[in-house]
Short mmCIF file of C-alpha atoms and ligand atoms in Angstrom, two decimals:
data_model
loop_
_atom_site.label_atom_id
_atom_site.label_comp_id
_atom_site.label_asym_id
_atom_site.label_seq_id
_atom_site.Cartn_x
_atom_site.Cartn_y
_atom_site.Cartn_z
CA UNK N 1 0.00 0.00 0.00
CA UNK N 2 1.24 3.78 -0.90
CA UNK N 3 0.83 5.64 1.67
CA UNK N 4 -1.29 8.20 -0.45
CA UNK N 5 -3.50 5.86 -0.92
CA UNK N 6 -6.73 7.47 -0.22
CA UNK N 7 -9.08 5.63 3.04
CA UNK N 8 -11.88 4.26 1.83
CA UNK N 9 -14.59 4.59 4.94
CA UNK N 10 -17.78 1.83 5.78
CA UNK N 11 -20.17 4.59 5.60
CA UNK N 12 -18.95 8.16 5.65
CA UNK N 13 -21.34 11.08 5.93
CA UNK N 14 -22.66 12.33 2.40
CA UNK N 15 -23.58 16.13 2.44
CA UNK N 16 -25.77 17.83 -0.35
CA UNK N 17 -26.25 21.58 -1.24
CA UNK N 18 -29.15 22.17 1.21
CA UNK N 19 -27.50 21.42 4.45
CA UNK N 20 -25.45 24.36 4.50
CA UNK N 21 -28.14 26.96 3.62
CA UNK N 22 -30.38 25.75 6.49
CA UNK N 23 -27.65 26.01 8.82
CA UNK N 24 -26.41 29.64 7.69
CA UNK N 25 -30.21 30.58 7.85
CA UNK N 26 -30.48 29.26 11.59
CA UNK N 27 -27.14 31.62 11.95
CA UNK N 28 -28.43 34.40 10.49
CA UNK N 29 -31.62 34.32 12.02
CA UNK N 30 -29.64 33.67 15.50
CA UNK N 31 -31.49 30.93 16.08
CA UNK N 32 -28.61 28.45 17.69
CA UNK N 33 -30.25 27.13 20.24
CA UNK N 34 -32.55 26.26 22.28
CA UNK N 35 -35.40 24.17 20.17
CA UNK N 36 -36.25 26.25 17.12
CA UNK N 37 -37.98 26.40 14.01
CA UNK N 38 -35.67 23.84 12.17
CA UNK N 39 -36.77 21.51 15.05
CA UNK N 40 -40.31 21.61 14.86
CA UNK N 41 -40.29 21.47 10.69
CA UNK N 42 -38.11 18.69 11.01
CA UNK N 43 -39.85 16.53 12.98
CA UNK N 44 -42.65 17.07 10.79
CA UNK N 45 -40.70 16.23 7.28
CA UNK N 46 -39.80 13.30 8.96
CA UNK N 47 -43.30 12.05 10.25
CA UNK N 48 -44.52 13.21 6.76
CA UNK N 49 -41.66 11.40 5.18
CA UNK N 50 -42.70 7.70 6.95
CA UNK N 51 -46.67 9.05 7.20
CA UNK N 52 -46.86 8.50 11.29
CA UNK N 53 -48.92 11.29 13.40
CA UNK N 54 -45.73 12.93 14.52
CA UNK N 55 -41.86 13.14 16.07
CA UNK N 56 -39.68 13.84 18.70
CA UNK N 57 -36.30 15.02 17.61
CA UNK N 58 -33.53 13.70 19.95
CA UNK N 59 -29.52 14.11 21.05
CA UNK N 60 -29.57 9.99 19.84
CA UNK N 61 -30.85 7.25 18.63
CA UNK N 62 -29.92 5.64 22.41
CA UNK N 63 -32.03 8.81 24.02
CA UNK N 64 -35.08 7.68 21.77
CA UNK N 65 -34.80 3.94 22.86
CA UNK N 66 -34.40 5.47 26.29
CA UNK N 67 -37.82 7.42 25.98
CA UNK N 68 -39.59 4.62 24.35
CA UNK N 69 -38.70 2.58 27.22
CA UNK N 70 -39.66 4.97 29.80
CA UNK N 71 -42.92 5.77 27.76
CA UNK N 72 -43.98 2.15 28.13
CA UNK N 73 -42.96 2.32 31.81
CA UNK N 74 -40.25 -0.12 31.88
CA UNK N 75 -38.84 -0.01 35.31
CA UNK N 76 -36.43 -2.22 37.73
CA UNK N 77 -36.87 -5.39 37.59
CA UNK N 78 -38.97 -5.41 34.44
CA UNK N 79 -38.17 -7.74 31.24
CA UNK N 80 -37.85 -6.32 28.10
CA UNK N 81 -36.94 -8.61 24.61
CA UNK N 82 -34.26 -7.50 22.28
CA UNK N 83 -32.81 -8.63 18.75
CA UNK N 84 -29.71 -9.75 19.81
CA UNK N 85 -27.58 -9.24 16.13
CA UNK N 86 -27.63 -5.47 17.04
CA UNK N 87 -25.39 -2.56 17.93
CA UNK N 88 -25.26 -2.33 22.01
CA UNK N 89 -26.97 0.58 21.69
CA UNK N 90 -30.30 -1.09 21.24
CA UNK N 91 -29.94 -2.61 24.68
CA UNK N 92 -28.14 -0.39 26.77
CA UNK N 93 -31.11 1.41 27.42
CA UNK N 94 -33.02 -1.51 29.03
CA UNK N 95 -30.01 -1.37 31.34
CA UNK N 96 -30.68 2.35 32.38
CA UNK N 97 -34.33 1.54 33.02
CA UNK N 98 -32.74 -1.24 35.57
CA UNK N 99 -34.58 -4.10 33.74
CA UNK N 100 -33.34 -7.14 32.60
CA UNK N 101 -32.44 -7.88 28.78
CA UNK N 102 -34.07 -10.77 26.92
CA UNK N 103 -32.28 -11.55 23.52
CA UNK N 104 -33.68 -13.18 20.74
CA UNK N 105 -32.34 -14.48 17.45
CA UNK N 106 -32.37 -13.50 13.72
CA UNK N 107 -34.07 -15.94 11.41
CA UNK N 108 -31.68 -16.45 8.31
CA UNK N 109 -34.27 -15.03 5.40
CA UNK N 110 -33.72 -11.31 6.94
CA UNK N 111 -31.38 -11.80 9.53
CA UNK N 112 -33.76 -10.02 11.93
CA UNK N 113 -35.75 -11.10 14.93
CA UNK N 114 -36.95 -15.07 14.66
CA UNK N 115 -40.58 -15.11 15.31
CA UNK N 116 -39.83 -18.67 15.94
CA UNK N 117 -37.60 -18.08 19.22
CA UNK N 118 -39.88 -15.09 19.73
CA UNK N 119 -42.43 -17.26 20.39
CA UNK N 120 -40.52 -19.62 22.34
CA UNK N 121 -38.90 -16.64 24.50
CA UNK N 122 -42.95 -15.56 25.34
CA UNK N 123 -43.70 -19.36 26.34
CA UNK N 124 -41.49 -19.58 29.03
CA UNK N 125 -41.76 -16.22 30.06
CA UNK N 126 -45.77 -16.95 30.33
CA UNK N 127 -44.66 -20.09 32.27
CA UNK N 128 -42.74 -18.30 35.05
CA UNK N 129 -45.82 -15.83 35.64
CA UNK N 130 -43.12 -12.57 34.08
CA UNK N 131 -44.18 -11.49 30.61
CA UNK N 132 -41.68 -8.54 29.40
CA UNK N 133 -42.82 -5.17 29.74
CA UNK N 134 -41.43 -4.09 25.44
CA UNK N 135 -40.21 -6.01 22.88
CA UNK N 136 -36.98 -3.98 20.94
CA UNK N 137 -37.46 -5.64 17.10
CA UNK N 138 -33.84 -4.28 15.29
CA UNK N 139 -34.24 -3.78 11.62
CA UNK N 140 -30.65 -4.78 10.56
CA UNK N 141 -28.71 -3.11 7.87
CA UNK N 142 -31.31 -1.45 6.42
CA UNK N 143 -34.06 -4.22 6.09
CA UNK N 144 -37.37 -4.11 7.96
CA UNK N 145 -37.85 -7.56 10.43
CA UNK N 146 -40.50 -9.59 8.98
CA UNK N 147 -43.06 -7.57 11.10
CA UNK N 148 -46.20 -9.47 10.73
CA UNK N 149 -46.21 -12.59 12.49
CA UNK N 150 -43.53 -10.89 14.90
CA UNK N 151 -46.73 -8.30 15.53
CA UNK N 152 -48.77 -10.97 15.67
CA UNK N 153 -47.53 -12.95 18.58
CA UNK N 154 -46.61 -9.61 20.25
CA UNK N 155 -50.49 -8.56 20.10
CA UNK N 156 -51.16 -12.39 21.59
CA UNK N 157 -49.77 -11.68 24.53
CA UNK N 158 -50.63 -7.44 24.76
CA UNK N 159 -46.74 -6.38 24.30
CA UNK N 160 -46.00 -3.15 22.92
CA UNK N 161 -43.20 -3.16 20.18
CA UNK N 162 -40.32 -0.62 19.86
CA UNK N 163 -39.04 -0.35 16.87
CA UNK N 164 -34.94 0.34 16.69
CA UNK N 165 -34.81 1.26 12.85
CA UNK N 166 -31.57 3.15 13.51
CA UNK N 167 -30.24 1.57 10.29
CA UNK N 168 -33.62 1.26 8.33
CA UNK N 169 -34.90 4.51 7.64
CA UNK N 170 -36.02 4.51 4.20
CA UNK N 171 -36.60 1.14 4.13
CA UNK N 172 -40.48 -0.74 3.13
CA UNK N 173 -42.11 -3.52 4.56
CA UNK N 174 -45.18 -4.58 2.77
CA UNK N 175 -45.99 -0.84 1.56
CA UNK N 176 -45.52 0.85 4.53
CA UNK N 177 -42.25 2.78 5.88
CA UNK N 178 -39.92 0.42 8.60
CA UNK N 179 -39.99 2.38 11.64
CA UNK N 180 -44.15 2.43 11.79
CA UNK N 181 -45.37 -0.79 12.99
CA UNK N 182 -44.75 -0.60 16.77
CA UNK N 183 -45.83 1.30 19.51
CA UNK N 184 -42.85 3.67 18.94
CA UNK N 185 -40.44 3.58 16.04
CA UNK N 186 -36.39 5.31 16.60
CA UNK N 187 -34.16 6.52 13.86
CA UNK N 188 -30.93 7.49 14.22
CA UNK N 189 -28.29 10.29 12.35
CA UNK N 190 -25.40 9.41 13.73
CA UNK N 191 -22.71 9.84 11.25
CA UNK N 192 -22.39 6.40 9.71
CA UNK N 193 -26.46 6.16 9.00
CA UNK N 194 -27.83 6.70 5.72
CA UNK N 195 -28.58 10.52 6.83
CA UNK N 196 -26.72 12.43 9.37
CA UNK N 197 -26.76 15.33 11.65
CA UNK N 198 -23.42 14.67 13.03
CA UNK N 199 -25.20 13.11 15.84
CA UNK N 200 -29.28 12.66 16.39
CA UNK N 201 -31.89 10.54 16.76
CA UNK N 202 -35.66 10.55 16.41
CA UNK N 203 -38.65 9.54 18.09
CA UNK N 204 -41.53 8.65 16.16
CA UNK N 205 -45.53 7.20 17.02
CA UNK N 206 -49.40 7.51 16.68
CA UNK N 207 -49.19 7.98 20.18
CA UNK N 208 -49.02 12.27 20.30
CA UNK N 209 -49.76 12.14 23.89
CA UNK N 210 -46.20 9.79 24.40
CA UNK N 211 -44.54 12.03 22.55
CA UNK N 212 -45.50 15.32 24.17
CA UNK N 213 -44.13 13.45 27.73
CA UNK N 214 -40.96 12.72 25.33
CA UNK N 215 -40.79 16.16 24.50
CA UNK N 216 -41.24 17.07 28.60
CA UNK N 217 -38.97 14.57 29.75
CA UNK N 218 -36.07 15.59 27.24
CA UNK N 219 -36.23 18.93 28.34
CA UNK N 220 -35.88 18.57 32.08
CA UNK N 221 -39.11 17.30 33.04
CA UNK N 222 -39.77 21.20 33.38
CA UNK N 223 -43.03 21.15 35.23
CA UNK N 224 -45.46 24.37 33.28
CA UNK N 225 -44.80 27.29 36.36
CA UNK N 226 -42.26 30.26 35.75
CA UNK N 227 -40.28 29.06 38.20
CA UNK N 228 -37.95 26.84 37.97
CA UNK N 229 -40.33 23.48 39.24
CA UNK N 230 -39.77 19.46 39.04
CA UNK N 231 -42.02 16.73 39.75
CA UNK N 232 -40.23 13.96 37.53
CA UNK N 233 -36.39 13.04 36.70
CA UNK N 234 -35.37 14.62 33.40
CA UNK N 235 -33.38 14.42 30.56
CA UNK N 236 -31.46 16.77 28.32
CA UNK N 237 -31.88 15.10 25.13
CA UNK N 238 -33.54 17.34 23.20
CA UNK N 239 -31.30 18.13 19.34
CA UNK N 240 -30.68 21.41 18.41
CA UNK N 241 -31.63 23.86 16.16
CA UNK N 242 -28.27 23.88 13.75
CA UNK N 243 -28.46 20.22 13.98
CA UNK N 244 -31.62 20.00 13.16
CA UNK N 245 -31.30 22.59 10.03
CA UNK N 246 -28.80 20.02 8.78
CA UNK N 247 -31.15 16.60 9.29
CA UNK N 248 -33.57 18.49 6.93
CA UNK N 249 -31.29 19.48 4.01
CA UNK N 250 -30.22 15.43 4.49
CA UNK N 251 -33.90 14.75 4.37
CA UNK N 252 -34.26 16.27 0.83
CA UNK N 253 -31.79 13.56 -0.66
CA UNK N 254 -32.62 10.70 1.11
CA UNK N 255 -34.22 9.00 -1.90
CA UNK N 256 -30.93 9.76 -3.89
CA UNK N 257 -29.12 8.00 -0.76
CA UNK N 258 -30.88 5.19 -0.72
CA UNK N 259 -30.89 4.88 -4.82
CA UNK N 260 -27.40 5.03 -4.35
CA UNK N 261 -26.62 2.76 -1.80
CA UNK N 262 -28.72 -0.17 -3.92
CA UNK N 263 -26.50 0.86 -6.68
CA UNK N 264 -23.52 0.19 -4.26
CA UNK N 265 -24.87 -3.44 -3.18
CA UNK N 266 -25.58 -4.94 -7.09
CA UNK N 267 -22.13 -3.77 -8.19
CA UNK N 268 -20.70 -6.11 -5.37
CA UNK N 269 -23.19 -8.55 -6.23
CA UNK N 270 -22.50 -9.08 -10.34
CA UNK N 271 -19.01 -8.33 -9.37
CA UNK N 272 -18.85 -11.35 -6.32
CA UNK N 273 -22.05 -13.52 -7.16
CA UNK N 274 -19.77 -16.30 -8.53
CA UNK N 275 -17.23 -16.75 -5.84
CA UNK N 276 -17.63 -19.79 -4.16
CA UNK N 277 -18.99 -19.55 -0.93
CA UNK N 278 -20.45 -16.06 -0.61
CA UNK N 279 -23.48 -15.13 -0.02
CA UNK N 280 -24.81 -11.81 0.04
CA UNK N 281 -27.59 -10.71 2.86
CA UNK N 282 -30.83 -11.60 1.13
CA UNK N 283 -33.43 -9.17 0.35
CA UNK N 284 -37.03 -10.65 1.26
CA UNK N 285 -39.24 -9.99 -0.52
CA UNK N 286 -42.19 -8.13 1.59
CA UNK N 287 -40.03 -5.07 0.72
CA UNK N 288 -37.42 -2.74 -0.17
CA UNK N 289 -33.98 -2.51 1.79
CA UNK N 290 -32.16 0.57 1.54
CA UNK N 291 -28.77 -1.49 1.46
CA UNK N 292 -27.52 0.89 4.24
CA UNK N 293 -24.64 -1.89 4.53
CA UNK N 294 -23.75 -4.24 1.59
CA UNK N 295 -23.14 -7.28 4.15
CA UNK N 296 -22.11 -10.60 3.26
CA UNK N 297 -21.20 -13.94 4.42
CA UNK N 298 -18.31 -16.20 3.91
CA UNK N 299 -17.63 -19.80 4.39
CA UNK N 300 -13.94 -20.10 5.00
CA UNK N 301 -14.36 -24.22 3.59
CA UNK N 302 -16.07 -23.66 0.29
CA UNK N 303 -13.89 -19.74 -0.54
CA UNK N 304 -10.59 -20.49 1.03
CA UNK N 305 -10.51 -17.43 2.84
CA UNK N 306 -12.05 -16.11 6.36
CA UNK N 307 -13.64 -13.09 6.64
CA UNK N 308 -10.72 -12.05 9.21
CA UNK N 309 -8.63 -12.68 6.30
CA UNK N 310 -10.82 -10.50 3.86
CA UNK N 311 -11.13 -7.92 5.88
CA UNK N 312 -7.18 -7.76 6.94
CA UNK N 313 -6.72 -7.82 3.35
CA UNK N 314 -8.92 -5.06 3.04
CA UNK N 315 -7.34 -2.60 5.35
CA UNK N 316 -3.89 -3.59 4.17
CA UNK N 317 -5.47 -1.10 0.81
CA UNK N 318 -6.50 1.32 3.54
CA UNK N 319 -9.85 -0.06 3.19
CA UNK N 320 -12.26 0.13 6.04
CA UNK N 321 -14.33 -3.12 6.41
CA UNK N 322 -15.84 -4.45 9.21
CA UNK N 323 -17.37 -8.14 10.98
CA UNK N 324 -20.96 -8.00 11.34
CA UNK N 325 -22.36 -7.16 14.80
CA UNK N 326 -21.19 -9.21 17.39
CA UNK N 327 -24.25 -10.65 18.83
CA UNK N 328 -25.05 -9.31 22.79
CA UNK N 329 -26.12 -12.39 24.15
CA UNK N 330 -22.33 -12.73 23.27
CA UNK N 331 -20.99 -9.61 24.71
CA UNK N 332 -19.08 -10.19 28.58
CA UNK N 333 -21.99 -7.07 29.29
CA UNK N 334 -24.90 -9.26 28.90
CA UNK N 335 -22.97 -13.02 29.86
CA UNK N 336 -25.67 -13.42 32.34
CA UNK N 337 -29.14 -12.87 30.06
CA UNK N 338 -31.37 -15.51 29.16
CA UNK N 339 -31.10 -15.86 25.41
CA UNK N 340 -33.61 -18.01 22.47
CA UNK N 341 -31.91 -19.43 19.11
CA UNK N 342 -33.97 -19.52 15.94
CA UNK N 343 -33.71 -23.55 16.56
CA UNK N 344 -31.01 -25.78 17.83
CA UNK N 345 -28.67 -23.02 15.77
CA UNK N 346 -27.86 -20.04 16.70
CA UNK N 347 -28.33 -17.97 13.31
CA UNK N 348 -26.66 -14.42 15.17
CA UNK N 349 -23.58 -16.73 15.98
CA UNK N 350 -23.35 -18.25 12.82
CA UNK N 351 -23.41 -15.03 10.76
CA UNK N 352 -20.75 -13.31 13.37
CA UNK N 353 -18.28 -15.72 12.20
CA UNK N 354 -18.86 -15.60 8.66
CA UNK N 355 -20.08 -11.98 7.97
CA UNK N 356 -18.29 -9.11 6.48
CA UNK N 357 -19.75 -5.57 6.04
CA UNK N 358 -18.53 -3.94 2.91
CA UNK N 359 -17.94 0.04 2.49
CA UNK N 360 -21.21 1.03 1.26
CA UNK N 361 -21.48 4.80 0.89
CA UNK N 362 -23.68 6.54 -1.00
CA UNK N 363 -20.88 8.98 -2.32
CA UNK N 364 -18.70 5.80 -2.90
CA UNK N 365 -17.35 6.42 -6.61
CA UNK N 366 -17.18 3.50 -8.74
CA UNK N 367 -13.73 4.09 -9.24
CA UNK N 368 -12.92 3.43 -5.33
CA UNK N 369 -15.47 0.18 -5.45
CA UNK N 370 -13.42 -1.03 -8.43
CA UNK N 371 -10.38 -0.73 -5.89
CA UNK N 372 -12.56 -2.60 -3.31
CA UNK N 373 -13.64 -5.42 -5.71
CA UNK N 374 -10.25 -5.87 -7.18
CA UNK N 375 -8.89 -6.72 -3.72
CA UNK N 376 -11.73 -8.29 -2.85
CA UNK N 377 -11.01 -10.93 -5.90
CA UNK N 378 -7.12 -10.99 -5.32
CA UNK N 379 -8.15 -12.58 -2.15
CA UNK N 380 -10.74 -14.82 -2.89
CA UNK N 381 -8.41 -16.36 -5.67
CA UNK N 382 -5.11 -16.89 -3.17
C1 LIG Y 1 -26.71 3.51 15.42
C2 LIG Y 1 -27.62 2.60 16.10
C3 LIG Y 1 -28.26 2.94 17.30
C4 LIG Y 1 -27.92 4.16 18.09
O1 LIG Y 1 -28.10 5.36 17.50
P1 LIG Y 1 -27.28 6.63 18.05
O2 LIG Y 1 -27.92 7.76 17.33
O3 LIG Y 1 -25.84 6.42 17.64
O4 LIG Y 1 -27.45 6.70 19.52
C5 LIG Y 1 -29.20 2.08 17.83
N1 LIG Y 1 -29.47 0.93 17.24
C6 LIG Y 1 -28.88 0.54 16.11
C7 LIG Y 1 -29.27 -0.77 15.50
C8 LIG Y 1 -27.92 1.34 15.52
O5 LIG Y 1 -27.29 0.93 14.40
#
């Protein structure tokens, strides 16, 4: 490797035009902080943009988990279920409610929750008198979970759904927008999603009495006297105004990023579809992924390579590539949570060791994939 070589980056923010006019308007009108207009039209270009009753803009993704949690009054104690191929961010927020994680399995068809050990997870449960409090379905990579029969045994047993579409937004299930189908949906801009405000999140729902207590807790639980007067423990976790101003200029090409992005994935595909023992993450068909990550797997004994391999290779070419999430029924945080496997596999701990996450940017030039696929064949051919 030169050492000019340029870095090639997993998924590296992608500005447009627009971003920096709304911020230079929000300096211009003064309007830095505290909540402001950008705020309020925001949240309501993004509950127009998935067609949900409204939004709570947030400091995170994590802070709108938090809220959801809080909203459905998850408390000490309390169980709540979670995908358990996820970020740790999806969980840690059962752990600052003081309630106990649950973690449930992908199926392989979406690698999302398994309403197989979903099911299982609620039998037991139901047999020990404790049914959990939420259920925290992850919509992986930018593909919704197969959300009907996942609502379906939910509804059975009167368990509200959160949905963590932190890397999903954009994405359809069966017509509708993935983020939608629970109780409360979560998006995220932290700078690797598919839009970015350097750091955000988003709380979405029907429910526009939730989300004014979202609004109240996020802002310090400031009870409505002038003085200064608290009944409840708050939260500052409201996003600002600049922030905001840049989360709608992203919102205008979001359609472009996700057009993109699919572009990305199917030149890996015809470029990789013949390699022995690759397989790409499948699409299924109730919808549309956005391909926020072109993710893979790879069996070492039919390719001759490991992924540990592929991706060493990878970042010997100054190319940043990445395992896919280490399961958290896995992580040394969690060693002691009850956890349910699609069947007498774990699917999670089989696609840890074989998955690969490709750069997948939507301002990835073709030029740098051609630099990622030539290496990417080098080593598949050693
Ligand atoms: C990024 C991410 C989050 C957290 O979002 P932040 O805005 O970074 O707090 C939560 N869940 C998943 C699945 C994520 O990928």
């Amino acid at each position: 490797m030169t050492k000019s070589t340029k870095r090639i980056y997993l998924s590296p923010p992608h500005m447009s035009y627009y971003e920096q006019q709304l911020v230079s308007e929000a300096f211009s009108s003064n309007w830095i902080a505290p909540v402001g207009p950008h705020v309020e039209a925001f949240e309501k270009e993004v509950a127009n943009f998935v067609n949900i009753g409204d939004a709570v803009a947030l400091s995170s993704g994590t802070a709108a988990i938090h809220l959801a949690l809080k909203l459905l009054d998850v408390g000490s104690g309390d169980y709540v279920f979670c995908s358990t191929l996820t970020f740790v961010a999806s969980a840690n927020p059962i752990l600052y409610q003081g309630a106990e994680p649950i973690f449930i399995d992908s199926e392989p068809d979406s690698w999302n929750m398994s309403p197989n050990a979903l099911e299982k997870a609620f039998k037991d449960c139901e047999k020990k008198g404790k049914i959990p409090k939420a259920v925290i379905i992850v919509n992986l990579y930018g593909q919704s979970a197969d959300m009907s029969p996942l609502l379906s045994i939910c509804e059975r047993y009167g368990v509200p759904i959160i949905e963590d579409a932190a890397e999903s937004l954009g994405a359809i299930y069966k017509g509708r927008a993935s983020g939608t189908f629970g109780r409360f949906g979560i998006y995220s801009f932290n700078g690797n999603k598919i839009i970015t405000t350097s750091g955000g999140g988003i709380l979405v729902s029907q429910d526009l009495e939730g989300l004014e207590k979202a609004r109240f807790w996020a802002t310090q639980a400031r009870d409505p006297a002038k003085h200064y007067q608290h009944s409840e423990v708050g939260y500052n976790y409201r996003l600002s105004n600049v922030l905001a101003a840049i989360g709608r200029g992203q919102l205008r090409v979001l359609n472009e990023r996700i057009e993109a992005r699919r572009i990305v994935f199917k030149r890996y595909f015809s470029a990789l579809k013949n390699f022995k023992g690759i397989e790409f993450m499948p699409e299924a068909p109730y919808g549309r992924s956005t391909r926020w990550l072109t993710a893979l797997t790879i069996d070492p004994e039919q390719s001759g390579v490991t992924p540990t391999q592929i991706i060493d290779a990878l970042e010997g070419q100054n190319i940043e590539a990445r395992p896919v999430w280490k399961p958290l029924h896995l992580q040394p945080l969690f060693k002691n949570c009850p956890y349910y496997p699609h069947n007498n596999n774990s699917v999670s701990d089989d696609l840890f060791r074989k998955g690969v996450c490709l750069p997948s940017g939507s301002n990835l030039s073709e030029e740098d994939q051609d630099r990622i696929i030539e290496c990417l064949k080098h080593t598949f051919q050693q």
